[in-house]
Coordinates of C-alpha atoms in Angstrom, one line a residue:
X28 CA 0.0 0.0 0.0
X29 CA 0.7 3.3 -1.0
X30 CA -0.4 6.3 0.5
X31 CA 0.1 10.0 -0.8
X32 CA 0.2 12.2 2.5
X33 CA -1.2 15.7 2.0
X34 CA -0.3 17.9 4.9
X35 CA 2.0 20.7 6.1
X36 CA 5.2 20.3 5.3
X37 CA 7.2 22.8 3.1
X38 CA 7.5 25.8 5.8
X39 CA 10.3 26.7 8.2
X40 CA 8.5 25.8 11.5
X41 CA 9.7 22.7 14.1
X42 CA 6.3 21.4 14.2
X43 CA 5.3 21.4 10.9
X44 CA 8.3 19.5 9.5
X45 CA 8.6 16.8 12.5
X46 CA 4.3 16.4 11.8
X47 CA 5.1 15.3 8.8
X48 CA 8.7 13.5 9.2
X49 CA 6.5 11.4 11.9
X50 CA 3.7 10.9 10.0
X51 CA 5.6 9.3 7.0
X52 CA 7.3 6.8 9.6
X53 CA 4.4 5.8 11.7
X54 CA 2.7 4.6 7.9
X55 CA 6.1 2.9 7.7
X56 CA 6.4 1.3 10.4
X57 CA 3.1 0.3 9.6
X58 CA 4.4 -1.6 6.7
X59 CA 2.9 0.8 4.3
X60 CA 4.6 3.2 2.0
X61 CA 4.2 7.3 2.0
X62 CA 5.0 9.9 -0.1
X63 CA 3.9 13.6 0.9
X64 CA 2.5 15.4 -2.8
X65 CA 4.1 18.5 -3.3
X66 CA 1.0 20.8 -3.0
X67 CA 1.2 23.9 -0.7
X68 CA -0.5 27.0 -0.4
X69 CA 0.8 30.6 1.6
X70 CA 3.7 29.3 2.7
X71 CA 6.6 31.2 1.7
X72 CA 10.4 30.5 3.5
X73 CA 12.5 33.3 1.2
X74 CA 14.4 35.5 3.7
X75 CA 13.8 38.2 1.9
X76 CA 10.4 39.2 0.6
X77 CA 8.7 40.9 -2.1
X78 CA 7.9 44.7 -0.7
X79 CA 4.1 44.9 0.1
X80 CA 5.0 48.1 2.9
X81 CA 6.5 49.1 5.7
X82 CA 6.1 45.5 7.6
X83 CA 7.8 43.7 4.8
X84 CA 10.5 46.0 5.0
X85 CA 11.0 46.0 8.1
X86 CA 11.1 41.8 8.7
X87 CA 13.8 42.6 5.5
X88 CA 16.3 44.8 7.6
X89 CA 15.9 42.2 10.3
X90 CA 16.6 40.0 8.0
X91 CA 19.7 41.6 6.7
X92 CA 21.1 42.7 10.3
X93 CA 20.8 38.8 11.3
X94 CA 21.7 37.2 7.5
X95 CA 24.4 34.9 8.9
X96 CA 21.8 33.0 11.9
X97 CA 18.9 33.3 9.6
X98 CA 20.5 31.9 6.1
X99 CA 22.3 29.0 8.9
X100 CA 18.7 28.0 10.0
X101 CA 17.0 28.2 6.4
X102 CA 19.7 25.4 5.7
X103 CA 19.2 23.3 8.8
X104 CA 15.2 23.5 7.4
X105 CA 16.1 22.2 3.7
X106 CA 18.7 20.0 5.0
X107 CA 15.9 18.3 7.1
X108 CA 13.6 18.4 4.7
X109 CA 15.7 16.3 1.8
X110 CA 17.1 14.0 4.3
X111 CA 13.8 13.1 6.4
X112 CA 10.6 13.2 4.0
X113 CA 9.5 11.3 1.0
X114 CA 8.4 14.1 -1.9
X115 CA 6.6 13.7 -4.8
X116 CA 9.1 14.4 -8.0
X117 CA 6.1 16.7 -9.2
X118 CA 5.4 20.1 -7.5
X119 CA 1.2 20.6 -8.1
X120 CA 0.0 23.9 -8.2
X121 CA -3.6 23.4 -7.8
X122 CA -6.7 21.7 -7.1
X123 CA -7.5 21.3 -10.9
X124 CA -3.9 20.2 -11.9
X125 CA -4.0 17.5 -8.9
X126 CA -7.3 16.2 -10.3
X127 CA -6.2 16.0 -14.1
X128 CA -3.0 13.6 -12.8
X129 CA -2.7 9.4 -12.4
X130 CA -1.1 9.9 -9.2
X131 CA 0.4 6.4 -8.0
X132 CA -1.2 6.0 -4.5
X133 CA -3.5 3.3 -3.2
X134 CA -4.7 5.6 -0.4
X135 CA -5.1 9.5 0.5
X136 CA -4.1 10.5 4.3
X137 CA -4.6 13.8 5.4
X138 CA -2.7 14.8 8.4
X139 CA -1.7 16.1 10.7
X140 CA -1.5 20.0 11.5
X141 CA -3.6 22.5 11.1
X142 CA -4.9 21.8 7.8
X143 CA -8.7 21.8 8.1
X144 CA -7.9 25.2 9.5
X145 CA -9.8 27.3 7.0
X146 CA -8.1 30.6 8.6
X147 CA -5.0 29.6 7.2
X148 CA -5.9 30.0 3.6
X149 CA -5.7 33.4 1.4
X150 CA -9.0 33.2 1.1
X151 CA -10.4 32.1 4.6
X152 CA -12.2 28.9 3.2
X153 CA -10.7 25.2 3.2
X154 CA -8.7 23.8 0.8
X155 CA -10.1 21.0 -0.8
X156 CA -6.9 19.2 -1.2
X157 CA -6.3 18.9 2.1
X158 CA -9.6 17.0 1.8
X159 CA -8.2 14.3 -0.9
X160 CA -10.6 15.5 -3.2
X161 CA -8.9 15.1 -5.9
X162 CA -8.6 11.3 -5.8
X163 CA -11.2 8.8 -6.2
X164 CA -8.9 6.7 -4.0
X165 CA -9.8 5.2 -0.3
X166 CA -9.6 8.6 1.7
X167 CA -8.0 8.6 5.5
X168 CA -7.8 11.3 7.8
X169 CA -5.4 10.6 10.7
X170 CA -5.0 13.7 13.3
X171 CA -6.1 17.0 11.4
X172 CA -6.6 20.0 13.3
X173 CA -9.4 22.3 12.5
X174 CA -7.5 24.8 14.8
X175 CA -10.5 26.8 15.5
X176 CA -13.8 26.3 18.5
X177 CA -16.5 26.5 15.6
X178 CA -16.8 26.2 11.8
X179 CA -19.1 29.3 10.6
X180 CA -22.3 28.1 9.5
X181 CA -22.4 29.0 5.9
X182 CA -19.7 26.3 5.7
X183 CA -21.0 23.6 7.2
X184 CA -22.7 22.1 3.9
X185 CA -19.1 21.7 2.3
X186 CA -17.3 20.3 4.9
X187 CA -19.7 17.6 5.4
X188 CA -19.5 16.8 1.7
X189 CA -15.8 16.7 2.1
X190 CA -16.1 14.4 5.3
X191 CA -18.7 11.9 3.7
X192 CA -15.8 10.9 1.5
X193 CA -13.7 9.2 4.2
X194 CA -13.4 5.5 4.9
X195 CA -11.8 6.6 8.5
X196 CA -11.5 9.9 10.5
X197 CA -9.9 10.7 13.8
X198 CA -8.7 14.4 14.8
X199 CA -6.2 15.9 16.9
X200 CA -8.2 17.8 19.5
X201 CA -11.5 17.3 21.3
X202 CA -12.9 20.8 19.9
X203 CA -12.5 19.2 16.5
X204 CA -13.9 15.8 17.6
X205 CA -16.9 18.5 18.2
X206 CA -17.3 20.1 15.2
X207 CA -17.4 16.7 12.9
X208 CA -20.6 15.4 15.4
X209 CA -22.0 18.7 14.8
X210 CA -21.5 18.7 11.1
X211 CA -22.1 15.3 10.6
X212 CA -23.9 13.4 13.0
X213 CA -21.3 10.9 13.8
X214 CA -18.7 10.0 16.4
X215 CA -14.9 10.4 15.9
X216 CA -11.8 9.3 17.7
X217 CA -9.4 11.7 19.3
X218 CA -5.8 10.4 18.5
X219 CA -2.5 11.6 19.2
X220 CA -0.3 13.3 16.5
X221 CA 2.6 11.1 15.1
X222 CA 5.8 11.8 17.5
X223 CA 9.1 11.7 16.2
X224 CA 11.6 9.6 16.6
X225 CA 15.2 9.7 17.2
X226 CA 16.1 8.6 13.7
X227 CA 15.2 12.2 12.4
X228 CA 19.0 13.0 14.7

């Protein structure tokens, strides 16, 4: 078995890139394989940005006074990142692009992190790719995080479409063991995010 991880990966944050380090090994160990599809949204590591005002510019002289520190830790972040996870070759740059492609996975985890956090997106809504639907494939959601008390309302209808189409759920927190009984109707597990391991040394 093959499963194609969609999840938080690609930023310069601890968590983020253990999340998903773990998450790979505990399919693993498993006896599975995973591979995390190169899809991701508002994420931007550069150390220096494009200009958009005075905040920009001012994270850029920071930047500049602290080059050395900051350039040493972007490495340490890539360095990680090419030794520890499992990336598609193909970087997808959409929804559409995602749904058009024979991708070569038996099953479709999403997990962990905040990615059912709609607040995280440009445009405050999910992502549907963090849903799997792009794949007709089994779907599995193992320790998602809505990372918010309440889904508003006028969202409700989508995200129980987006939930019907999983064999198996279970979420990170109890708030979001919450909202998919409100949303849905139905019961769901509480688990604990992967943890990693000290082969990631």
């Amino acid at each position: 078995m093959k499963a194609g991880l969609v999840t938080f990966y690609h930023i310069h944050h601890y968590g983020a890139l253990l999340q998903a380090a773990a998450t790979e090994r505990a399919v693993e160990t498993l006896g599975g394989e995973c591979e995390i599809v190169d899809y991701f949204v508002n994420q931007n590591n550069a150390l220096f940005r494009k200009p958009t005002g005075l905040s920009s510019a001012a994270a850029d002289v920071h930047t500049a006074l602290h080059y050395s520190a900051l350039k040493a830790r972007y490495e340490r972040f890539e360095k990680f990142s090419a030794d520890h996870l499992q990336i598609s070759d193909h970087r997808f740059e959409s929804l559409e692009e995602l749904s058009n492609t024979e991708l070569p996975y038996d099953v479709i985890l999403s997990g962990s992190d905040q990615i059912w956090n709609p607040k995280i997106f440009p445009d405050g809504h999910f992502d549907p790719v963090f849903f799997g639907t792009f794949s007709q494939k089994r779907k599995i959601a193992y320790a998602p995080s809505f990372g918010i008390p309440k889904v508003p309302e006028e969202m409700e209808d989508e995200l129980r479409g987006y939930l019907q189409q999983f064999s198996h759920v279970g979420v990170r927190e109890t708030q979001g063991q919450q909202i998919v009984r409100e949303v849905t109707g139905t019961e769901v597990p509480v688990v604990l995010s992967p943890l990693p391991v000290s082969s990631f040394s």
